Coordinates of C-alpha atoms in Angstrom, one line a residue:
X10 CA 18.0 -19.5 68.7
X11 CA 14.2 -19.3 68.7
X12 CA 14.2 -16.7 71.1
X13 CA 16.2 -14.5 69.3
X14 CA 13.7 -14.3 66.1
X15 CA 10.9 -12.9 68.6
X16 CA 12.5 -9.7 68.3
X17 CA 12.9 -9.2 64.7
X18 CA 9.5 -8.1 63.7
X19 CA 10.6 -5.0 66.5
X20 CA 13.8 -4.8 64.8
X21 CA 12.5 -4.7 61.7
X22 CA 10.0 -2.1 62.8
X23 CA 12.4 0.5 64.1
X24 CA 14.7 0.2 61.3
X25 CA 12.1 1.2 59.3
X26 CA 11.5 4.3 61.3
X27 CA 15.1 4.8 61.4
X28 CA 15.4 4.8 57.8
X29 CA 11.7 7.1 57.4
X30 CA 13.3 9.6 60.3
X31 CA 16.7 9.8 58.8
X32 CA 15.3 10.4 55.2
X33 CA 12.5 13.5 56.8
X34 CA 15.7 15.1 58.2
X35 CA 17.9 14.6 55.3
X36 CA 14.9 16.4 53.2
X37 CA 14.6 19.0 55.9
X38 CA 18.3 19.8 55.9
X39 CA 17.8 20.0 51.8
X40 CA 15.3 22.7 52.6
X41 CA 17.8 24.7 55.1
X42 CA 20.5 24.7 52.6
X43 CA 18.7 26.0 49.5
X44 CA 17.2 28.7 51.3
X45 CA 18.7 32.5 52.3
X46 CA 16.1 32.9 55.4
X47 CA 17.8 32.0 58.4
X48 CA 14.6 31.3 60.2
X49 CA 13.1 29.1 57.7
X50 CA 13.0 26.5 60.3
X51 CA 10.4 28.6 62.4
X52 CA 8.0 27.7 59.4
X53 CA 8.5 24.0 59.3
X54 CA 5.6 22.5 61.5
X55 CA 6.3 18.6 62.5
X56 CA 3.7 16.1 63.5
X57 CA 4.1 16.1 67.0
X58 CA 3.8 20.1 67.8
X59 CA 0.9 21.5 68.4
X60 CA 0.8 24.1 65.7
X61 CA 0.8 21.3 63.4
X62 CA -2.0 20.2 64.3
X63 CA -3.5 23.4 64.6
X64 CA -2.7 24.4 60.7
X65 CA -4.0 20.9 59.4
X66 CA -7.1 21.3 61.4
X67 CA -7.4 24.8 60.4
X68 CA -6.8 24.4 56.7
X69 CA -9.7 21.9 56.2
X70 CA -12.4 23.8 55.7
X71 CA -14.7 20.4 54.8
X72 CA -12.4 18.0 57.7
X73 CA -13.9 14.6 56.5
X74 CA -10.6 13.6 55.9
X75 CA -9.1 15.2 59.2
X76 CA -8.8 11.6 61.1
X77 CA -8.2 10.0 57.5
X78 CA -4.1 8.7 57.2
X79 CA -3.8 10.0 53.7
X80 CA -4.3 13.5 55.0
X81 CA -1.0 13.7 57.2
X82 CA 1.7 15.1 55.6
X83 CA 4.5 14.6 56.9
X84 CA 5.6 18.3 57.1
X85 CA 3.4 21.5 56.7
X86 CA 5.5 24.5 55.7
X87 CA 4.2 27.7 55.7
X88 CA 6.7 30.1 53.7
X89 CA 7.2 33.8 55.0
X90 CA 9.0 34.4 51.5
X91 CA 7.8 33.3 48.0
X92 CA 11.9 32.2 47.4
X93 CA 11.7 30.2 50.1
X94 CA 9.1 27.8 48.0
X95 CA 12.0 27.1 45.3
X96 CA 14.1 25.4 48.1
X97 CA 10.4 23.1 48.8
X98 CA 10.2 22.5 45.2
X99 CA 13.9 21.3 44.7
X100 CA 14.4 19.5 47.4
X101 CA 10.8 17.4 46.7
X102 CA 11.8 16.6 43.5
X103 CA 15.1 15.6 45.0
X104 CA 13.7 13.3 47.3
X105 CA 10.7 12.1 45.5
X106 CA 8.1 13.7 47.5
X107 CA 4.7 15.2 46.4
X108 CA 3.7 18.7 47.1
X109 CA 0.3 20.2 48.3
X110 CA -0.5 23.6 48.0
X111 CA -3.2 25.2 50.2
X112 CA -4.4 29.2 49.8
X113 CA -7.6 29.0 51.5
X114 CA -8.7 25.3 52.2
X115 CA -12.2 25.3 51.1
X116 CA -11.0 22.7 48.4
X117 CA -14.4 20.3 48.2
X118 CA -12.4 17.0 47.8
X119 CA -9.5 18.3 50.2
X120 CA -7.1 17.0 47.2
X121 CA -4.6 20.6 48.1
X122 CA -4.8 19.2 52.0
X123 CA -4.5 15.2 51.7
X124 CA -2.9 12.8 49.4
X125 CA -3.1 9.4 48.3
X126 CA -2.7 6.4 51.2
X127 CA 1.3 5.6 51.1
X128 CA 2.3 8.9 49.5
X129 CA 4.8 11.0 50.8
X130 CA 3.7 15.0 50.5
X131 CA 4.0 18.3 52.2
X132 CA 1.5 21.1 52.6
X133 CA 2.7 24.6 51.3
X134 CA 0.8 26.4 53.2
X135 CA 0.7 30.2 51.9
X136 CA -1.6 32.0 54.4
X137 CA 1.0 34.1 55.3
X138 CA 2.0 35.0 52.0
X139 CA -1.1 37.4 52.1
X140 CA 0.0 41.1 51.2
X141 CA -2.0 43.4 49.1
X142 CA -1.4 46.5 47.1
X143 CA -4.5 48.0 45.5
X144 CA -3.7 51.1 43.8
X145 CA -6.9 53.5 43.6
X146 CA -6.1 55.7 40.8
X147 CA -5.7 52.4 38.3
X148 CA -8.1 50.3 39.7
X149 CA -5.9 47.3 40.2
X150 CA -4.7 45.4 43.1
X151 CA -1.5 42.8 43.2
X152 CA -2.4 40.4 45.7
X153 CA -0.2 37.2 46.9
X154 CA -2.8 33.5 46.6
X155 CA -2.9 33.3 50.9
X156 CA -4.8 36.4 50.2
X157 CA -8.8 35.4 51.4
X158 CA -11.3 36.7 49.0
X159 CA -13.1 38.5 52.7
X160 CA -9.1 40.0 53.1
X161 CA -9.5 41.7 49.5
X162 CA -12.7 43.1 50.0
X163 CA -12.2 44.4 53.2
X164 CA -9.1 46.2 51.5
X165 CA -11.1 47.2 48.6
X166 CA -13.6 49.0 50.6
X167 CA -11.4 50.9 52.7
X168 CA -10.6 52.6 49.3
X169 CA -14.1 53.5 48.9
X170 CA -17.4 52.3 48.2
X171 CA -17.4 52.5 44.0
X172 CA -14.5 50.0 43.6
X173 CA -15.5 46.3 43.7
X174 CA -14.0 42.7 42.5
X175 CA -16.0 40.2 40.8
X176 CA -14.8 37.2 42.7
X177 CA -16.7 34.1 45.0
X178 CA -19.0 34.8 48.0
X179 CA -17.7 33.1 50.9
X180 CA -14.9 35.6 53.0
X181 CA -12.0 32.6 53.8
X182 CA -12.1 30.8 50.2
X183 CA -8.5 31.4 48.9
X184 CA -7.8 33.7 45.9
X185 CA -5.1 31.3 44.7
X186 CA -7.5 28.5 44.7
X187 CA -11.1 30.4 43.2
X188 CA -9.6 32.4 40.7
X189 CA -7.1 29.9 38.9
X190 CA -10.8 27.7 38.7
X191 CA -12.9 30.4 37.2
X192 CA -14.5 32.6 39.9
X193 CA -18.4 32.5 40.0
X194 CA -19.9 34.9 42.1
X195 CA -22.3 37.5 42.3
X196 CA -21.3 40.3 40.0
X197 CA -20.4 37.6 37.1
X198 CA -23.2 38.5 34.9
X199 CA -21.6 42.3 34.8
X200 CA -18.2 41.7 34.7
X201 CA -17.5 37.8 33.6
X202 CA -15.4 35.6 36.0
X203 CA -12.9 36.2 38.8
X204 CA -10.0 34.8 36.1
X205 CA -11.7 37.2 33.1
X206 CA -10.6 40.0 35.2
X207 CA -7.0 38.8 35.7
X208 CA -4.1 41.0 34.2
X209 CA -1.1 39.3 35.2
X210 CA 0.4 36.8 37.9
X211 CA 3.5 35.8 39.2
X212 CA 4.2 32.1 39.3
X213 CA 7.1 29.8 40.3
X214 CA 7.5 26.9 37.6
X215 CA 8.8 23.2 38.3
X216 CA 12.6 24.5 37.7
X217 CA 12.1 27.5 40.4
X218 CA 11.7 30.1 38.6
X219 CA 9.7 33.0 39.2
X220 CA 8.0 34.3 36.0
X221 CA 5.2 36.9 35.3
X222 CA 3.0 37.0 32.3
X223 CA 5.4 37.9 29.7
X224 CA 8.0 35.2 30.6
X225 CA 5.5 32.4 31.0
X226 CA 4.1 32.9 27.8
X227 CA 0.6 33.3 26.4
X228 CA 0.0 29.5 27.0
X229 CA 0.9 28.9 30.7
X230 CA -1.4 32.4 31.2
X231 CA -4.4 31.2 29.6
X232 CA -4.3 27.8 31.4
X233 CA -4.1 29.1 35.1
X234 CA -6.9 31.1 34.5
X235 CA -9.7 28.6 35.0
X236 CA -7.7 25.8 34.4
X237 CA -6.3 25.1 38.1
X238 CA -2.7 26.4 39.0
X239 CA -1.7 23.7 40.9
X240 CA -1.2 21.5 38.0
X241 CA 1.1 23.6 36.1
X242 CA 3.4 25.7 39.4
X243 CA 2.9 27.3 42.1
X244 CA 0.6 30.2 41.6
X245 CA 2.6 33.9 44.0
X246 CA 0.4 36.3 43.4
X247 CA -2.2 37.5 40.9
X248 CA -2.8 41.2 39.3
X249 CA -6.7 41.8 38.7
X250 CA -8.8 44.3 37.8
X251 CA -11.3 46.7 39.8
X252 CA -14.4 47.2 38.9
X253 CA -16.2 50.1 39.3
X254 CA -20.0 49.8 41.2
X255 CA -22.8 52.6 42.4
X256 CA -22.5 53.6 46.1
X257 CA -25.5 51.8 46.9
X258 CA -26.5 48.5 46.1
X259 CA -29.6 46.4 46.4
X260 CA -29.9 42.7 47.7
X261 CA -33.0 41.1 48.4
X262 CA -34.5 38.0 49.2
X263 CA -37.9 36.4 48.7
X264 CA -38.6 33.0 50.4
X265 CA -41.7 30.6 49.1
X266 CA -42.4 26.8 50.3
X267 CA -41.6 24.5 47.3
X268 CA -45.2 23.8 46.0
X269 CA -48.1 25.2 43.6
X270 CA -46.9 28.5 42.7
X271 CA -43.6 28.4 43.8
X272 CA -43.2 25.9 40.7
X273 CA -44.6 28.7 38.5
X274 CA -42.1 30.9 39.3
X275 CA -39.0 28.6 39.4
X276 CA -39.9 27.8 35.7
X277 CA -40.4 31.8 34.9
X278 CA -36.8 31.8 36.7
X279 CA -35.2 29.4 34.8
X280 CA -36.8 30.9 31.3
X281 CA -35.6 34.7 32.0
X282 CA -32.9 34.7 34.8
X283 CA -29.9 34.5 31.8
X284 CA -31.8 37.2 29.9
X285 CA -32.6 39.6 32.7
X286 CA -30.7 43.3 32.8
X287 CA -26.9 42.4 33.6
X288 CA -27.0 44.7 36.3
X289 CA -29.3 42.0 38.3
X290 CA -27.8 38.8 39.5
X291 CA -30.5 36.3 40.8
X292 CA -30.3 33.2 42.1
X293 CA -32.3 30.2 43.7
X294 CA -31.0 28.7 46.8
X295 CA -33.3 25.4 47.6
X296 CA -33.4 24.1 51.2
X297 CA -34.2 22.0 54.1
X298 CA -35.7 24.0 57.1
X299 CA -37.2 23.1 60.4
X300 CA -37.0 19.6 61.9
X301 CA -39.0 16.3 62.5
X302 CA -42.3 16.5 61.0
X303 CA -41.7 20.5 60.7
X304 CA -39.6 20.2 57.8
X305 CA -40.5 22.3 54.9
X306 CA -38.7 22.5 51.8
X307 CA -37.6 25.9 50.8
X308 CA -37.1 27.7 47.8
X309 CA -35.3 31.2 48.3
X310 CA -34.9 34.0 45.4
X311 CA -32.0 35.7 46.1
X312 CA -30.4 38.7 44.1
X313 CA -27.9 41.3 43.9
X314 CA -28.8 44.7 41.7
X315 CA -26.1 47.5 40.8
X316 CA -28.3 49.9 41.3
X317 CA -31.2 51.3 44.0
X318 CA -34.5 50.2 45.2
X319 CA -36.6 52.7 43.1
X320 CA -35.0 51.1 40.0
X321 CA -34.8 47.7 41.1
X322 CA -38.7 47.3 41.9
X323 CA -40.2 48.1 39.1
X324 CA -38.3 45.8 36.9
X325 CA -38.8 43.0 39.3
X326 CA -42.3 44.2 39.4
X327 CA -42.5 43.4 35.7
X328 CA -41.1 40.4 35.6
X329 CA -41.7 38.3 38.9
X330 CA -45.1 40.6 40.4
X331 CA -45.9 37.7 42.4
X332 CA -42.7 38.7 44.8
X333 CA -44.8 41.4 45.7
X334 CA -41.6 43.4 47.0
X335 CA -42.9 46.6 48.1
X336 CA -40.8 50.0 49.0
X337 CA -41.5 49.0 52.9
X338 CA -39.9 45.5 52.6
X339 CA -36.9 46.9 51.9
X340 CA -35.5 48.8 55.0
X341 CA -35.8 46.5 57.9
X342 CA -33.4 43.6 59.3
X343 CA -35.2 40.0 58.9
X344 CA -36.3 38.6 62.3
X345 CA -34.8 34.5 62.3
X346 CA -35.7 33.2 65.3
X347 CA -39.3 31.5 64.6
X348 CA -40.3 28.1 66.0
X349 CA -38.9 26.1 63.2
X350 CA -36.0 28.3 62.3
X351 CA -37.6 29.6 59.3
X352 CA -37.2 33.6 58.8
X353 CA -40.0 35.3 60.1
X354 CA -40.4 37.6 57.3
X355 CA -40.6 36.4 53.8
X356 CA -39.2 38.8 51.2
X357 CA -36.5 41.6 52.3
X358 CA -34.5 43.8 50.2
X359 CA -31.2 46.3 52.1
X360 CA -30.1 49.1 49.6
X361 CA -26.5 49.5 50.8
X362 CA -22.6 49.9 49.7
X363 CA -21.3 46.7 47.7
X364 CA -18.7 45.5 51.0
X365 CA -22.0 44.9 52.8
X366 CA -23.6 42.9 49.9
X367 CA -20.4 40.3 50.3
X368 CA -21.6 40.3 54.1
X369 CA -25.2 39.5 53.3
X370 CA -24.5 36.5 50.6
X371 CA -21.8 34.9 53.2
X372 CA -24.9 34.7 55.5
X373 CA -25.0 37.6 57.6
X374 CA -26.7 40.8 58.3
X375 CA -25.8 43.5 56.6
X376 CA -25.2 45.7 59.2
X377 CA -22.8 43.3 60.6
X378 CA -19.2 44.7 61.3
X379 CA -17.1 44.4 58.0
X380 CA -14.5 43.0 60.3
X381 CA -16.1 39.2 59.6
X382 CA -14.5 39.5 56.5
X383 CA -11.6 38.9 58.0
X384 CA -12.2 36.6 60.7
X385 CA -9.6 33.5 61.1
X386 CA -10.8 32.0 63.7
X387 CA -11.4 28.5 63.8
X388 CA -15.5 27.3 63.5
X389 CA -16.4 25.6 66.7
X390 CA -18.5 23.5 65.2
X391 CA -16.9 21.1 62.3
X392 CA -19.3 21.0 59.3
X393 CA -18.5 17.5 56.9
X394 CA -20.2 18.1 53.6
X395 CA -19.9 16.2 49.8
X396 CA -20.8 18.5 47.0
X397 CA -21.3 18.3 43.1
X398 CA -22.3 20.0 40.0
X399 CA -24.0 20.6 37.1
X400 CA -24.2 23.3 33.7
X401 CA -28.0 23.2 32.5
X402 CA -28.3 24.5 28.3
X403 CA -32.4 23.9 28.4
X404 CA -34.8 24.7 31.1
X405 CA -35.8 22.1 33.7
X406 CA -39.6 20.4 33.0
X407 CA -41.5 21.0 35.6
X408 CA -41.9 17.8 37.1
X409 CA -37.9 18.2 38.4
X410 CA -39.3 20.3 41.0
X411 CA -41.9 17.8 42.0
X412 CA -38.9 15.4 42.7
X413 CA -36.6 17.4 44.5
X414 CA -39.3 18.2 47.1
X415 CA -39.1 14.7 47.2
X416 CA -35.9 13.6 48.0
X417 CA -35.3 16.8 50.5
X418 CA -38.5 15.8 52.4
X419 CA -36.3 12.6 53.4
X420 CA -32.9 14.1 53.9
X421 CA -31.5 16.6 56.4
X422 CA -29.5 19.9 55.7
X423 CA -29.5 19.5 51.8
X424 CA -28.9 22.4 49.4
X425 CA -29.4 23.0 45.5
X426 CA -28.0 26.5 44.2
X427 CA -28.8 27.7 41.3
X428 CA -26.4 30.1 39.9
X429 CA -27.7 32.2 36.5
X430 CA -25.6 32.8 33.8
X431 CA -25.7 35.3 30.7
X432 CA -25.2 39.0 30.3
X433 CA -21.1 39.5 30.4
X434 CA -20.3 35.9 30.7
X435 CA -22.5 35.3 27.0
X436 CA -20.0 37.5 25.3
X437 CA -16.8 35.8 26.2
X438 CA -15.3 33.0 24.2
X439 CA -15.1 29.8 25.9
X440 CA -11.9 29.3 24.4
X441 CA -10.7 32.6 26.0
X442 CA -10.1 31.5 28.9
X443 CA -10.2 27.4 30.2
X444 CA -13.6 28.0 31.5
X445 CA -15.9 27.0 28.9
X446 CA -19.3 27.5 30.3
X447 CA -20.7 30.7 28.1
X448 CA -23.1 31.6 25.8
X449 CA -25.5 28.1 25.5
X450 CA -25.0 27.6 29.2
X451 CA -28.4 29.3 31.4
X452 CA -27.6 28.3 35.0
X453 CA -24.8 26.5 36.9
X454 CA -25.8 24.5 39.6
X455 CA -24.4 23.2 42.8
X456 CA -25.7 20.2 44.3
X457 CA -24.2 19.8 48.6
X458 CA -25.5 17.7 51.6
X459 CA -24.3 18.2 54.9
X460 CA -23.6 16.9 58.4
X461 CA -22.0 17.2 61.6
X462 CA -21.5 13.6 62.8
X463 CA -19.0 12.4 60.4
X464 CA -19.1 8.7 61.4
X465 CA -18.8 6.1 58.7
X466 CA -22.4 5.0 59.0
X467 CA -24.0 8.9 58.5
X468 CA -21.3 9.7 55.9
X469 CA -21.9 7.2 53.9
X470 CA -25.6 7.9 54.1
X471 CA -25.1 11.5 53.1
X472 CA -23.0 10.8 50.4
X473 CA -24.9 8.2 48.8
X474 CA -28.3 10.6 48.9
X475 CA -26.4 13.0 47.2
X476 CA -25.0 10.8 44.1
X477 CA -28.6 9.5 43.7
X478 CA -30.4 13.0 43.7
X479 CA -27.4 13.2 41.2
X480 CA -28.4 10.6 38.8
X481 CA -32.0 11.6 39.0
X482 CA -31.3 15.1 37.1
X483 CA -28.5 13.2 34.6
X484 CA -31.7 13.5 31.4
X485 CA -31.7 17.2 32.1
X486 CA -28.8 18.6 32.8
X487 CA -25.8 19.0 29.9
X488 CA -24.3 16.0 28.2
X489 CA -22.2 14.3 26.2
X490 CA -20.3 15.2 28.3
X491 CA -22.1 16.1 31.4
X492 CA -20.1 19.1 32.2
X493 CA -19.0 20.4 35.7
X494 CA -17.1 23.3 37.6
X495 CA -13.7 23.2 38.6
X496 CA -14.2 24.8 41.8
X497 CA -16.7 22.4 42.9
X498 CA -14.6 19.5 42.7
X499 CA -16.1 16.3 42.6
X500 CA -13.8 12.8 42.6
X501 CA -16.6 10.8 41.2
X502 CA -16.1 12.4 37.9
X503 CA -12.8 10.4 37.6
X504 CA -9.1 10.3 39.4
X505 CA -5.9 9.8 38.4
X506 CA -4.9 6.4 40.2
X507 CA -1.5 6.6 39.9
X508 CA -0.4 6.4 36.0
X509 CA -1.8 9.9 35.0
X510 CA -2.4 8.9 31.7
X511 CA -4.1 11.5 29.0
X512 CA -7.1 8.8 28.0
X513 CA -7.8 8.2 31.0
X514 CA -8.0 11.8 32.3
X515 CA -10.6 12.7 29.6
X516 CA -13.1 11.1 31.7
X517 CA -13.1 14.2 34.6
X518 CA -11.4 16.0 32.4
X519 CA -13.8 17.0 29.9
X520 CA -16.3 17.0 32.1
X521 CA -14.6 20.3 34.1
X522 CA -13.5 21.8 30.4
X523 CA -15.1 20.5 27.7
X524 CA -13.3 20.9 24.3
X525 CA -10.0 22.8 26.5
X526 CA -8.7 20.3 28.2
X527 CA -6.7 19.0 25.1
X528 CA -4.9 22.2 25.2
X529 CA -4.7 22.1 29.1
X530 CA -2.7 18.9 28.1
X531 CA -0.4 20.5 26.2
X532 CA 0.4 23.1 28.4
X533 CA 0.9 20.7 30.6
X534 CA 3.4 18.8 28.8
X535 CA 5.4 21.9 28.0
X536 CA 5.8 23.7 31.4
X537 CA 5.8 20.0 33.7
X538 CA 7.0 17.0 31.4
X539 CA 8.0 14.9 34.2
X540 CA 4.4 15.9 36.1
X541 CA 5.7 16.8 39.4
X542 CA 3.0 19.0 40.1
X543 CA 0.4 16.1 40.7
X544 CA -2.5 14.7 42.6
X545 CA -5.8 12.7 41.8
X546 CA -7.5 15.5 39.4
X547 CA -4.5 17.1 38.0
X548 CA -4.4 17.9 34.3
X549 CA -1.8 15.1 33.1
X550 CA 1.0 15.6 29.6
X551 CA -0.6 15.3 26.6
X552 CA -0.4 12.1 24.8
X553 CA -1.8 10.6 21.6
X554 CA -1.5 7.2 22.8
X555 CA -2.0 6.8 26.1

């Protein structure tokens, strides 16, 4: 008899993957019935083929969680047709599992690519859903969320060089994903947010319904605007408005080692960046550069200015003469191949249309071929990365500087970004829209470390540099709460572990929203009562309560 209970734990075993395989094809069956495209199975990709892999490899633009078991769905489905996401809804809800939608992938916590250990999810993947209509004359364009931010403005400026969009800076984030957080980017102080300069979207809701701005109602409009679609339905498509910019441009940048003077003018920065002409965006980027006993920490001054060189230079003359940015700086390509892989020549400025100003802040030269902008192919070297953030209402003293010289001297390929506000975005409410960061608010500011060996040992290391660099600025950064951006999504806020309750969602909550989040909350409770659309930071039902 002895012999025969050997073989239960292998019974056991493959019953178990009986019952896990019969239930997948039960659910994919669901999916063929409630569904009018024939082909719908073309789009379903399984585990074991290789354009599975492919498309969850491909999707995580920060793969830390790549080898990770809670980031396997068990299916990724990539729709052709926006109806054919109704059938994924139903038939989740049907068979109780979770859904993860993906438009670009450059999520920071990977929560629209991964879920939970032991939860059951698919991947909605929507890069095909990626058609745009811009119409010239009324300087607005329709576009579906697999739209790519680079994929709009490459579209934008084949329509000429005076129509621009105020969204994020890197050419593969997903619309879907920056503009229903916000939208900071480099024409913000001009025109407000990506989400300010929405006009209408198409949605599906938890019952399958496809609704525009009118049938959603004022409520469910305001919330996906900032507040992050996912947690409410599946955000279609978005119509946003154009703006209109000169046919040439400046951008510029002015590089200084972080020490003596450098400070001066990071605290002149800081004191006038918010106030300066809203037709000049400037930023400070601060970095690691070189290697070994090389290392230097930079600090670069970046900017964007609707306008030309002959204007630009004497207002930055006025304000920051110690740039010393001269006529001649201005019309030659930066030479980056020095010993220590610092650029070679210090300040630069380009004076060219505003498509080439999106290439120049993703990194590259501006006389670069637009066609980067839409570039899919995969990196070939995987970049791991934890970031975080902060809103700043008083200037930094000036012994902050002192001490992040500091910490980068003793850490490789950190990154600060310092992100002014002001001008356009001082005017808006922040109860206008879910973003609350306006008037009060002087910079935004991004906090990232990364690495390429993603072992536990260097992860680990990474990460826990970057929380403590984060609890040195805690005295002079906002508070009460300490406030962060959506789109910079940072787990250590606070997570839902599973009972999604209102309290306990106030701690991250608040943090992203401030005073809105109630109202997100309510939304929520209206449009999703049972809170199928859920993962670790979605925005739970209202409660008074719990």
């Amino acid at each position: 008899m002895g012999r025969y209970f050997q073989f239960l734990p292998f019974l056991l075993v493959s019953f178990l993957n009986f019952i896990k395989t019969n239930a997948q094809q039960e659910f994919l069956n669901c999916i063929y019935s409630h569904t009018s495209d024939k082909n719908i199975e073309k789009h379903i990709h399984i585990p074991k083929s290789p354009t599975y892999s492919y498309l969850l490899e491909y999707g995580q633009k920060n793969p830390r969680w790549l080898n990770s078991s809670s980031s396997h769905p068990i299916f990724i489905i990539a729709p052709i047709n926006e109806s054919d996401i109704r059938a994924i809804i139903f038939c989740s809800q049907k068979f109780d599992i979770q859904i993860r939608v993906k438009s670009g992938g450059h999520d920071y916590e990977g929560l629209s690519f991964r879920s939970k250990k032991g939860e059951r999810f698919v991947i909605v993947d929507l890069f095909k859903l990626d058609d745009i209509y811009i119409d010239k004359n009324d300087e607005t364009a329709w576009i579906q969320t697999g739209v790519t931010i680079g994929q709009l403005y490459y579209e934008i400026a084949k329509k000429g060089e005076n129509l621009a969009f105020p969204g994020g800076l890197y050419p593969s984030v997903g619309s879907g994903g920056i503009i229903s957080g916000g939208g900071i980017g480099t024409l913000m102080r001009k025109f407000g947010l990506a989400a300010d300069n929405v006009l209408d979207a198409r949605v599906m809701n938890v019952n399958g319904e496809i609704l525009d701005r009118e049938s959603m109602g004022k409520d469910l409009f305001w919330a996906i605007r900032g507040g992050g679609g996912s947690s409410f339905c599946v955000i279609l498509a978005w119509k946003v408005k154009l703006v209109r910019v000169p046919s040439k441009l400046t951008v510029f940048t002015v590089r200084r080692k972080l020490y003596g003077e450098t400070i001066n003018l990071l605290q002149r920065w800081q004191n006038v960046s918010h106030k300066l002409s809203r037709d000049l965006f400037m930023r400070v980027l601060i970095q690691n550069m070189g290697i070994g006993s090389k290392r230097i920490v930079q600090v670069s001054f970046q900017g964007l200015f609707l306008g030309r060189v002959s204007e630009l230079l004497p207002m930055l003359n006025q304000t920051f003469p110690q740039f010393e940015l001269v006529t001649k700086d201005c019309f030659q390509e930066p030479i980056v191949n020095c010993a220590i892989g610092l650029p070679c020549i210090k300040k630069e400025c380009f004076e060219v249309p505003w498509i080439r100003t999106t290439l120049y802040f993703a990194s590259k030269r501006t006389n670069d071929s637009i066609e980067f902008m839409v570039n899919k192919t995969m990196p070939k070297r995987k970049n791991y990365y934890k970031a975080t953030s902060d809103f700043v209402k008083s200037p930094l003293p000036k012994e902050v500087w002192g001490m992040i010289r500091t910490m980068f001297r003793d850490e490789e390929r950190p990154m600060m970004i310092f992100d002014p506000l002001g001008g356009r975005m001082d005017e808006i409410s922040k109860f206008e829209i879910p973003f609350p960061y306006r008037k009060g608010n002087l910079f935004n500011i991004q906090y990232m470390v990364n690495w390429y060996d993603n072992s536990e040992n260097i992860s680990n290391k990474k990460i826990k540099w970057l929380r403590k660099l984060y609890e040195k600025m805690k005295p002079f950064v906002s508070h009460f709460p300490r406030n962060g951006y959506l789109n910079y999504r940072d787990l250590d806020f606070g997570k839902n572990d599973g009972e999604y309750r209102y309290s306990n969602s106030r701690v991250w909550g608040e943090k992203y929203f401030d005073g809105n989040f109630e109202r997100l909350a309510k939304v929520k409770s209206k449009v999703d009562p049972s809170n199928f659309f859920r993962f670790q930071q979605s925005i739970p039902p209202f409660s008074v309560s719990t």
